[in-house]
XYZ file of C-alpha atoms in Angstrom:
681
model
C 44.798 145.646 154.011
C 47.764 143.207 153.886
C 45.667 140.708 156.255
C 42.993 140.933 153.630
C 45.515 139.972 150.681
C 46.827 137.146 152.807
C 43.587 135.566 153.650
C 42.418 135.888 149.804
C 45.648 134.154 148.931
C 44.891 131.592 151.324
C 41.293 131.161 149.830
C 42.598 131.047 146.152
C 45.253 128.387 147.350
C 42.310 126.332 149.129
C 40.116 126.616 145.951
C 42.790 125.573 143.773
C 43.957 122.570 146.006
C 40.081 121.540 146.124
C 39.884 121.708 142.028
C 43.122 119.747 141.709
C 42.062 117.107 144.110
C 38.743 116.915 142.458
C 40.435 116.762 138.939
C 43.007 114.046 140.167
C 40.155 112.048 141.532
C 38.581 111.737 138.323
C 41.798 111.486 136.482
C 43.286 108.751 138.506
C 40.237 106.680 138.399
C 40.379 106.589 134.593
C 44.037 107.000 133.799
C 46.282 105.865 136.746
C 44.536 102.421 137.811
C 42.578 101.310 134.996
C 45.570 100.871 132.372
C 47.997 99.356 134.877
C 46.758 95.839 135.829
C 50.227 94.443 136.475
C 51.226 97.216 138.765
C 48.336 98.008 141.085
C 50.288 97.631 144.143
C 49.322 99.949 146.964
C 51.162 97.853 149.899
C 54.089 99.405 151.611
C 57.584 98.112 151.364
C 58.450 97.386 155.380
C 62.289 98.104 155.571
C 62.228 96.235 159.113
C 61.013 92.968 157.457
C 62.442 93.048 154.088
C 65.531 91.116 154.759
C 68.724 91.741 153.103
C 67.358 92.431 149.682
C 63.674 92.639 148.497
C 62.505 93.124 144.780
C 60.623 96.381 144.796
C 58.682 95.852 141.540
C 55.705 94.304 143.134
C 55.794 97.366 145.520
C 55.908 99.922 142.520
C 52.884 101.304 140.595
C 53.123 102.754 136.795
C 52.124 105.802 135.391
C 52.383 107.146 131.962
C 50.844 110.703 131.020
C 51.388 113.523 128.511
C 51.172 115.989 131.436
C 54.524 117.436 132.809
C 52.875 118.023 136.211
C 50.721 115.615 137.846
C 49.245 115.336 141.525
C 48.792 111.552 142.556
C 47.949 109.956 145.716
C 51.007 109.055 147.817
C 51.240 105.119 148.238
C 50.120 104.072 151.690
C 47.621 106.927 152.130
C 44.757 105.813 154.584
C 41.270 105.413 152.948
C 39.379 108.828 153.754
C 42.417 110.613 154.686
C 44.487 110.628 151.519
C 47.505 112.793 151.001
C 48.756 113.611 147.529
C 52.071 114.776 145.864
C 52.978 116.525 142.799
C 55.158 114.966 140.180
C 56.977 117.423 137.717
C 58.740 115.693 134.955
C 62.005 116.565 133.876
C 62.214 114.480 130.556
C 62.254 115.528 126.671
C 58.532 114.268 126.582
C 56.144 114.399 125.018
C 55.314 110.956 127.155
C 56.523 110.813 130.662
C 56.742 107.721 132.735
C 56.607 107.248 136.413
C 56.848 104.567 139.029
C 56.082 105.329 142.621
C 56.258 103.529 145.594
C 56.108 103.758 149.539
C 58.151 102.561 152.493
C 57.693 102.287 155.926
C 59.512 101.071 159.063
C 57.389 98.915 161.413
C 60.627 98.156 163.690
C 61.549 99.850 166.769
C 64.948 101.314 165.254
C 65.924 103.322 162.475
C 66.658 101.583 159.027
C 69.714 102.659 156.720
C 68.471 101.202 153.459
C 69.388 101.447 149.694
C 67.456 101.620 146.623
C 69.363 100.121 143.919
C 68.263 100.565 140.262
C 70.755 98.512 137.674
C 71.758 100.612 134.518
C 70.550 98.856 130.983
C 73.337 96.710 129.948
C 73.996 93.987 127.650
C 71.794 91.818 129.640
C 68.167 91.956 128.053
C 68.954 94.716 125.604
C 67.683 92.421 122.322
C 69.509 91.584 119.556
C 68.108 94.314 116.912
C 67.459 97.736 117.757
C 68.709 97.160 121.273
C 67.697 99.228 124.583
C 69.686 102.306 125.049
C 72.499 101.712 127.667
C 73.082 103.425 130.783
C 70.847 105.196 133.265
C 67.000 105.148 132.977
C 66.125 107.658 135.864
C 65.486 111.324 134.713
C 64.057 112.557 137.934
C 63.080 111.556 141.559
C 60.350 112.983 143.441
C 60.137 112.246 147.236
C 57.494 113.047 150.069
C 57.871 111.905 153.420
C 60.251 111.640 156.702
C 63.305 111.055 155.057
C 65.852 112.473 152.364
C 67.511 110.442 149.403
C 71.433 110.471 149.026
C 72.647 109.472 145.451
C 75.425 106.951 146.151
C 78.267 106.795 143.538
C 78.292 103.189 142.423
C 79.435 102.017 138.804
C 76.811 100.410 136.756
C 74.044 101.314 139.397
C 71.846 104.010 140.476
C 71.787 103.858 144.036
C 70.119 106.221 146.615
C 70.224 105.700 150.377
C 67.986 107.034 152.963
C 67.558 106.290 156.976
C 63.777 105.551 157.841
C 63.205 106.268 161.616
C 60.451 103.859 163.333
C 57.042 104.246 162.689
C 57.630 106.692 159.591
C 56.979 106.326 155.940
C 58.019 107.833 152.545
C 56.877 107.955 149.208
C 59.063 107.653 146.250
C 58.582 108.506 142.447
C 60.896 107.886 139.943
C 60.624 109.361 136.325
C 61.853 106.747 133.854
C 63.478 106.750 130.403
C 62.191 103.720 129.219
C 58.891 101.848 129.384
C 59.761 100.306 132.676
C 62.345 99.440 135.379
C 64.119 96.309 134.213
C 65.427 95.674 138.085
C 64.785 97.775 141.264
C 65.815 96.447 144.661
C 65.661 97.424 148.336
C 69.033 96.644 150.142
C 69.717 96.809 153.673
C 72.922 99.100 153.774
C 75.234 96.547 155.110
C 74.531 93.875 152.859
C 74.646 96.286 149.917
C 78.131 97.573 150.869
C 79.097 94.164 151.116
C 77.754 92.944 147.575
C 79.074 96.443 146.297
C 82.603 95.624 147.336
C 82.600 91.986 146.104
C 81.460 92.989 142.450
C 83.694 95.750 142.586
C 86.655 93.471 143.365
C 85.402 90.993 140.787
C 85.152 93.211 137.818
C 88.214 95.000 138.760
C 89.935 91.589 138.754
C 88.646 90.882 135.223
C 89.274 94.114 133.874
C 92.805 94.005 134.965
C 93.186 90.491 133.366
C 91.815 91.268 130.173
C 94.021 94.257 129.918
C 97.111 92.118 130.786
C 95.921 89.774 128.284
C 95.720 92.577 125.317
C 99.138 93.673 126.480
C 100.306 90.138 125.929
C 98.778 89.759 122.366
C 100.427 92.891 121.669
C 103.785 91.840 123.080
C 103.475 88.773 120.768
C 102.999 90.684 117.625
C 106.004 92.813 118.578
C 108.133 89.558 118.799
C 106.665 88.271 115.690
C 105.349 90.400 113.025
C 102.249 88.323 112.152
C 98.790 89.571 111.237
C 96.983 86.964 113.386
C 98.621 88.532 116.694
C 97.361 91.928 115.568
C 93.829 90.867 114.990
C 93.855 89.144 118.358
C 95.311 92.028 119.899
C 92.600 94.228 118.343
C 89.811 91.922 119.463
C 91.365 91.979 123.122
C 91.343 95.952 123.119
C 87.724 95.668 121.982
C 86.797 93.403 124.900
C 88.459 95.565 127.329
C 86.198 98.418 126.188
C 83.327 95.996 126.604
C 83.991 95.258 130.054
C 84.541 98.872 130.824
C 81.039 99.609 129.360
C 79.276 96.524 131.043
C 81.004 97.505 134.533
C 79.793 100.860 134.397
C 83.094 102.960 134.227
C 82.562 104.595 130.946
C 80.300 107.449 131.900
C 82.479 108.310 134.743
C 85.234 108.678 131.787
C 83.118 110.648 129.089
C 82.170 112.994 132.097
C 85.776 113.869 132.652
C 86.572 113.939 128.921
C 83.494 116.521 128.673
C 83.010 115.617 124.737
C 79.280 116.336 123.664
C 78.963 113.330 121.089
C 80.783 110.937 123.348
C 77.549 109.091 124.562
C 77.113 105.391 125.797
C 75.128 104.644 122.774
C 77.872 105.389 120.572
C 80.474 103.703 122.698
C 78.211 100.560 122.413
C 77.763 100.562 119.090
C 81.589 101.049 118.340
C 83.094 98.737 120.834
C 80.622 95.963 119.532
C 81.424 96.878 115.933
C 85.115 96.485 116.865
C 84.822 93.186 118.047
C 82.889 91.786 115.223
C 85.346 93.264 112.981
C 88.491 92.158 114.902
C 86.668 88.750 115.133
C 86.327 88.357 111.226
C 90.149 89.421 110.932
C 90.954 86.817 113.519
C 89.352 84.177 111.720
C 90.913 85.398 108.157
C 94.380 85.418 109.809
C 94.432 82.333 112.166
C 93.639 80.239 108.995
C 95.435 82.316 106.756
C 92.350 82.504 104.488
C 95.052 84.045 101.962
C 96.025 80.653 100.762
C 92.381 80.326 99.414
C 91.547 83.752 98.294
C 94.287 85.937 96.999
C 92.456 89.359 97.470
C 93.060 89.032 101.290
C 96.660 89.809 100.898
C 95.906 93.408 101.771
C 94.836 92.626 105.313
C 96.058 96.057 106.616
C 93.712 97.992 104.231
C 90.971 95.615 104.864
C 91.186 96.468 108.494
C 91.436 100.024 107.989
C 88.390 100.273 106.050
C 86.364 98.343 108.244
C 87.325 100.392 111.124
C 86.336 103.534 109.409
C 83.108 101.841 108.467
C 82.235 100.819 112.158
C 83.191 104.421 113.568
C 80.888 105.749 110.877
C 78.023 103.520 111.612
C 78.341 103.912 115.076
C 78.167 107.644 114.984
C 75.242 107.821 112.457
C 73.269 105.309 113.725
C 74.026 104.412 117.275
C 70.810 102.577 117.772
C 70.976 100.173 114.731
C 74.862 99.564 114.470
C 75.012 97.330 117.520
C 72.443 95.029 116.234
C 74.393 94.878 112.812
C 77.398 94.217 114.770
C 75.817 91.321 116.921
C 74.374 89.675 113.723
C 78.063 89.591 112.159
C 79.524 88.573 115.382
C 77.034 85.427 115.582
C 77.381 84.779 111.984
C 81.210 84.785 112.055
C 81.457 82.793 115.347
C 79.281 79.932 113.921
C 80.413 80.232 110.436
C 84.123 80.396 111.703
C 83.843 77.185 113.876
C 82.143 75.237 110.760
C 85.114 76.137 108.536
C 87.850 75.423 110.837
C 86.221 72.208 111.856
C 86.022 71.202 108.099
C 89.617 72.281 107.695
C 90.742 70.400 110.853
C 88.947 67.019 109.379
C 90.931 67.655 106.323
C 94.505 67.452 108.195
C 94.819 71.340 108.125
C 97.498 72.290 110.788
C 96.531 75.910 111.359
C 92.892 74.575 111.754
C 93.934 72.049 114.451
C 95.921 75.069 116.413
C 92.295 77.292 116.132
C 89.958 74.602 116.866
C 90.258 75.418 120.800
C 89.993 78.788 120.823
C 87.105 79.086 118.284
C 85.232 76.371 120.339
C 85.581 79.118 123.334
C 84.435 81.852 120.970
C 81.497 79.877 119.955
C 80.408 78.843 123.466
C 80.910 82.564 124.600
C 78.625 83.721 121.551
C 75.785 81.598 122.691
C 76.017 82.618 126.409
C 75.914 86.366 125.030
C 72.636 85.266 123.057
C 71.229 83.992 126.135
C 72.179 87.199 127.900
C 70.652 89.698 125.540
C 67.297 87.749 125.344
C 67.160 87.028 129.178
C 65.179 89.101 131.655
C 67.407 91.973 132.658
C 66.393 90.937 136.396
C 68.806 88.325 136.024
C 71.855 90.104 137.932
C 73.938 87.166 137.885
C 74.412 87.247 133.907
C 76.263 90.020 133.560
C 79.362 88.779 135.724
C 79.234 85.522 134.154
C 79.368 87.150 130.818
C 82.348 89.053 131.514
C 84.095 86.180 133.226
C 83.447 83.996 130.074
C 84.878 86.720 127.766
C 88.069 86.965 129.896
C 88.357 83.178 129.807
C 88.022 83.548 125.694
C 90.979 85.929 125.764
C 92.885 83.313 128.176
C 92.566 80.768 125.620
C 93.344 82.645 122.744
C 96.735 83.717 124.405
C 97.550 80.526 125.123
C 96.822 79.259 121.447
C 98.776 82.268 120.277
C 101.680 81.785 122.396
C 101.745 78.069 121.241
C 102.081 79.331 117.764
C 104.557 81.758 118.625
C 106.910 79.386 120.320
C 105.989 76.310 118.938
C 109.206 76.059 117.171
C 111.303 75.904 120.288
C 112.371 79.373 121.346
C 111.820 78.594 124.722
C 114.169 75.636 124.849
C 117.577 76.173 126.595
C 118.816 73.150 124.652
C 117.483 74.638 121.408
C 119.540 77.862 122.209
C 122.759 76.095 122.767
C 122.523 74.031 119.735
C 121.442 76.938 117.696
C 124.862 78.657 119.199
C 126.758 75.870 117.782
C 125.035 75.905 114.544
C 125.552 79.309 114.157
C 129.162 79.277 114.881
C 129.738 76.300 112.148
C 127.846 78.064 109.658
C 129.751 81.243 110.105
C 133.082 79.070 109.888
C 131.976 77.612 106.743
C 130.782 80.745 105.393
C 127.266 79.469 104.983
C 123.832 81.449 105.156
C 120.716 80.408 106.989
C 117.845 79.746 104.211
C 114.327 79.149 106.043
C 111.052 78.924 103.854
C 107.709 78.594 105.710
C 104.898 78.069 102.897
C 101.904 78.558 105.334
C 102.934 81.979 106.431
C 104.563 82.672 102.756
C 107.546 83.953 104.703
C 111.096 83.752 103.670
C 114.182 84.453 106.004
C 117.759 84.639 104.980
C 120.608 85.276 107.151
C 121.957 88.983 107.710
C 125.599 87.790 106.850
C 124.385 87.223 103.133
C 123.571 90.671 102.682
C 127.074 91.804 103.839
C 128.244 89.529 101.247
C 126.196 91.027 98.341
C 126.973 94.481 99.487
C 123.417 95.195 100.305
C 121.483 97.561 102.711
C 120.954 95.951 105.906
C 117.197 94.643 105.910
C 116.823 94.588 102.106
C 116.627 90.872 102.063
C 115.983 89.811 105.466
C 112.790 92.068 105.752
C 111.653 91.972 102.001
C 110.916 88.542 101.906
C 110.309 86.164 99.012
C 109.524 88.973 96.561
C 112.642 90.667 97.460
C 114.560 87.570 97.223
C 113.386 86.647 93.819
C 113.859 90.090 92.345
C 117.641 89.830 93.202
C 117.965 86.392 91.554
C 119.125 86.048 87.896
C 115.548 85.858 85.645
C 116.887 82.657 83.988
C 117.297 80.805 87.709
C 113.924 81.675 88.963
C 111.721 78.768 87.566
C 114.439 76.228 88.451
C 114.474 77.737 91.981
C 110.618 77.837 92.080
C 110.207 74.406 90.938
C 112.724 72.724 93.503
C 111.295 74.149 96.293
C 107.668 73.431 95.294
C 108.776 69.637 94.512
C 110.264 69.622 98.114
C 107.038 70.720 99.779
C 105.000 68.346 97.819
C 106.954 65.468 99.002
C 106.970 66.758 102.579
C 110.479 65.869 103.532
C 112.037 66.239 100.213
C 115.721 67.297 99.441
C 116.489 70.718 97.759
C 119.644 71.174 95.732
C 120.268 73.796 93.283
C 122.650 76.465 92.167
C 121.534 79.895 91.258
C 122.606 83.644 90.944
C 122.330 86.589 92.888
C 122.975 90.210 92.155
C 125.712 91.986 93.736
C 125.436 95.650 94.931
C 127.816 96.493 92.314
C 125.597 94.940 89.510
C 127.537 91.718 88.878
C 126.135 88.006 89.773
C 127.467 85.637 92.405
C 126.515 82.044 92.338
C 125.108 80.365 95.413
C 124.497 76.727 96.251
C 121.303 76.148 97.971
C 121.045 72.822 100.081
C 118.138 71.748 102.430
C 115.196 69.767 103.059
C 111.308 69.982 103.935
C 110.052 69.267 107.387
C 106.624 67.439 107.079
C 103.711 68.378 109.256
C 100.595 66.867 110.246
C 99.434 66.845 106.363
C 101.554 65.423 103.178
C 102.851 68.757 102.657
C 105.714 70.250 104.323
C 105.265 72.965 106.947
C 108.762 74.041 106.470
C 111.821 74.049 104.510
C 115.118 74.898 106.043
C 118.692 74.792 104.541
C 121.960 76.839 103.790
C 123.205 78.898 101.060
C 126.710 78.756 100.167
C 128.673 81.157 97.893
C 130.383 78.944 95.211
C 131.436 81.683 92.861
C 134.901 81.007 92.912
C 134.454 77.373 92.407
C 132.091 78.382 89.408
C 134.448 80.504 88.103
C 137.558 77.880 88.221
C 135.128 75.626 86.651
C 134.240 78.084 83.823
C 138.065 78.709 83.378
C 138.927 74.746 83.144
C 136.164 74.370 80.626
C 137.554 77.532 78.607
C 141.275 76.346 78.813
C 140.203 72.900 77.568
C 139.165 74.454 74.134
C 141.054 77.914 74.270
C 144.659 79.023 74.139
C 145.729 80.613 77.410
C 147.960 83.195 76.102
C 145.979 84.209 73.078
C 142.358 83.387 73.939
C 142.064 81.984 70.515
C 140.805 78.368 69.886
C 143.321 75.749 70.463
C 143.896 72.721 68.247
C 141.237 70.653 69.552
C 138.268 73.275 69.028
C 139.862 74.303 65.646
C 140.034 70.330 64.396
C 136.192 70.316 65.724
C 135.256 73.439 63.582
C 137.260 71.993 60.574
C 135.191 68.714 60.683
C 131.855 70.716 60.907
C 132.699 72.886 57.819
C 133.553 69.716 55.868
C 130.457 68.264 56.823
C 128.443 71.261 55.815
C 130.510 71.445 52.618
C 129.826 67.970 51.490
C 126.101 68.151 52.402
C 125.963 71.372 50.234
C 127.955 69.864 47.412
C 130.435 72.394 47.187
C 134.373 72.956 47.486
C 135.117 75.989 49.452
C 136.602 75.165 52.411
C 140.245 76.306 52.968
C 142.875 75.893 55.630
C 145.740 78.203 55.789
C 148.537 77.292 58.129
C 151.070 80.141 59.000
C 154.362 79.411 61.064
C 155.962 81.986 62.468
C 159.598 81.731 61.348
C 162.372 80.989 64.163
C 160.041 81.917 66.823
C 161.855 79.448 69.251
C 164.905 81.392 68.831
C 163.340 84.751 69.314
C 161.348 83.319 72.376
C 164.748 82.110 73.873
C 166.444 85.248 73.271
C 163.790 87.700 74.581
C 162.114 85.646 77.326
C 158.739 83.790 77.687
C 157.026 86.817 78.663
C 158.090 88.728 75.468
C 157.317 85.829 73.372
C 153.745 85.355 74.888
C 153.464 89.459 73.864
C 154.537 88.627 70.358
C 151.825 85.924 69.951
C 149.037 87.828 71.619
C 150.174 90.672 69.006
C 149.991 88.265 66.031
C 146.848 86.808 67.384
C 144.948 90.322 67.085
C 146.463 91.045 63.553
C 145.216 87.700 62.188
C 141.823 88.280 63.690
C 141.481 91.496 62.016
C 142.021 89.968 58.537
C 139.608 87.194 58.697
C 136.144 87.265 57.482
C 132.728 86.839 59.349
C 132.450 83.102 58.582
C 136.516 82.462 59.457
C 138.134 81.231 62.424
C 141.788 81.221 63.400
C 143.392 79.173 66.096
C 146.753 78.719 67.752
C 148.695 75.467 67.390
C 151.519 74.758 69.437
C 154.772 76.846 69.102
C 154.535 79.654 66.663
C 151.860 78.285 64.538
C 148.333 79.671 63.869
C 145.766 77.877 61.550
C 142.869 79.822 59.585
C 139.683 78.248 58.708
C 138.166 80.066 55.770
C 134.846 79.384 54.743
C 134.083 82.130 52.076
C 130.616 83.107 51.102
C 131.253 82.465 47.415
C 134.032 80.483 45.658
C 135.560 83.525 43.901
C 137.364 84.399 47.017
C 141.301 85.005 46.156
C 143.157 82.864 48.707
C 146.271 83.898 47.214
C 145.639 87.361 48.159
C 144.470 86.421 51.506
C 147.568 84.497 52.018
C 149.999 87.404 51.196
C 147.651 89.887 53.397
C 148.413 87.229 56.205
C 152.000 87.385 55.781
C 151.909 91.050 55.549
C 150.185 91.132 58.800
C 152.776 89.026 60.495
C 155.745 90.928 58.937
C 154.694 94.407 60.205
C 157.297 95.200 62.830
C 156.327 94.750 66.418
C 157.297 97.235 69.096
C 158.382 95.607 72.633
C 160.040 97.318 75.410
C 161.310 100.400 72.949
C 162.497 97.605 70.730
C 161.123 96.967 67.169
C 161.232 93.275 66.005
C 160.594 92.040 62.598
C 159.004 88.679 62.103
C 158.212 86.308 58.981
C 156.189 83.420 58.317
C 155.783 80.440 56.156
C 152.280 79.876 54.972
C 150.877 76.963 53.717
C 147.203 76.231 52.183
C 144.833 73.487 51.333
C 141.413 72.988 50.288
C 138.800 70.079 49.748
C 139.089 69.674 46.134
C 135.924 67.552 45.717
C 133.203 66.426 48.173
C 133.897 63.590 50.358
């Protein structure tokens, strides 16, 4: 019974195989060969005569079907004795694509060879809706006297096998795209040599790019300028581009095991960041805030653009790279035109950026050639990565020159700077450094200690903080003086202004500096010193006060009193009335009292009398102290009906009140005289 079942099983298998062969013969005539006029090769690739490398595309035939299981004739089958192999697709469908080829060894020794299929990368990917990056082999089916072994090679799918003399092997690849861009047969020795060379080359480029990115970040740490941060972001994105193009990201993603972290997302995100930071680099290297004030918030703009790039890369990983490439190209070309125009206008920043941006434009043109080129152009990818590293090198040299162009590396500068710093400290002067192009003001830390402020409040606050501590009435004059010096190129700046102390009082400072001309007519820098002149200002004010006010009583002296009398008489003559009175009060025996009690006690008596007389006068009157014990009162009553006799008695009574001095009561009297303008003129 069992024998019968086995016989029936073999019979059914034979009938099924015959039916399959018959169906395949009809299908292959209509489907397999007819539509593939460009891939009709039936010739076997001879591994013994192929040389170091051989392009296998002429030896491969293509198949496209909607069937998951398909029988095909093995490449190299002898006419009349055809042999078949079954292709079982593992792709998502509904359309399955295959390429198949055969290999033979006509030599007398075994051959160890490698089939290398380059991953889809930047080269040949296209501008809009670029091809998906990464591996393009979904499945492999083999038939013959050899076994394929997958080799771990970054950026390639490589399969090695050993073919004995006189043996053949048929290999069919299920591909994800419409075709294989590049498939090459290598002798194992030549393949290993080429693999090691490119591994070293790409590793060197990656190391150089990482070091350059670190250098740019170090420049930002050295001098907090947005251009260094933008360049650092571009360098980091370039490192990601090199990792993606060299084929290292798949291994990193496999280790991370994050489902949504795909090569398509990575390409969209990396190329988007490159475009974003290129735009920011253009904005900051030219300091476009000088022309467009809204660009002051560069940090907010950066954050918004990065978020937009991340979102678009996640939502539209197939469309976002095309948009990023278009933005990159427009920015590179438009930026070069803008820089060239500003350079012709004599702009110093444009002159410094011209070389680096020329390198960026050249690399952009090379990348355009690469994405439109044939994917078989294996030399374009390494050349493109080398060109990107060259761009980073030029950018670093440009930024280093910008960071250290003021002589930071000069030993002579440090020696002279030390001497000048000691001289400034000895003279109690403080550094004032204004750079108009960067909108940056630096003042020495010593001025913060002199004003009793927290450390960094002025040094890190910049021009806004400096103007905030300046007296409001002095700001306009200060800004005008600095602007004139900038326009003149080498103009001298001299002025005095007040800065608010930590206790709320104001201190006087004298600014003395000059502009430093650059390539254009305007000054690129203004530098000078700030000196505290509060003591001199107070002495000056004291001298002015002493010239018209009495030192002991604080009342106007004789000169100021005569000036006020003259003004009052002129006003009375103009008005045509006679209501100006002068009252002169002389303290009796004041010299005797002063000699008996001492000059300190005499000054005390005069101050008491001054306060009493000030309390007696009206709002339009003025009291002054004359030499000795004399006081004069200028009376300008609002009407002519004022009783001057009564006022004179009140003055005498005020002086006559006892004065307590050192527990001793002193009684004084005064002789009073009075006069008035009797008639106009």
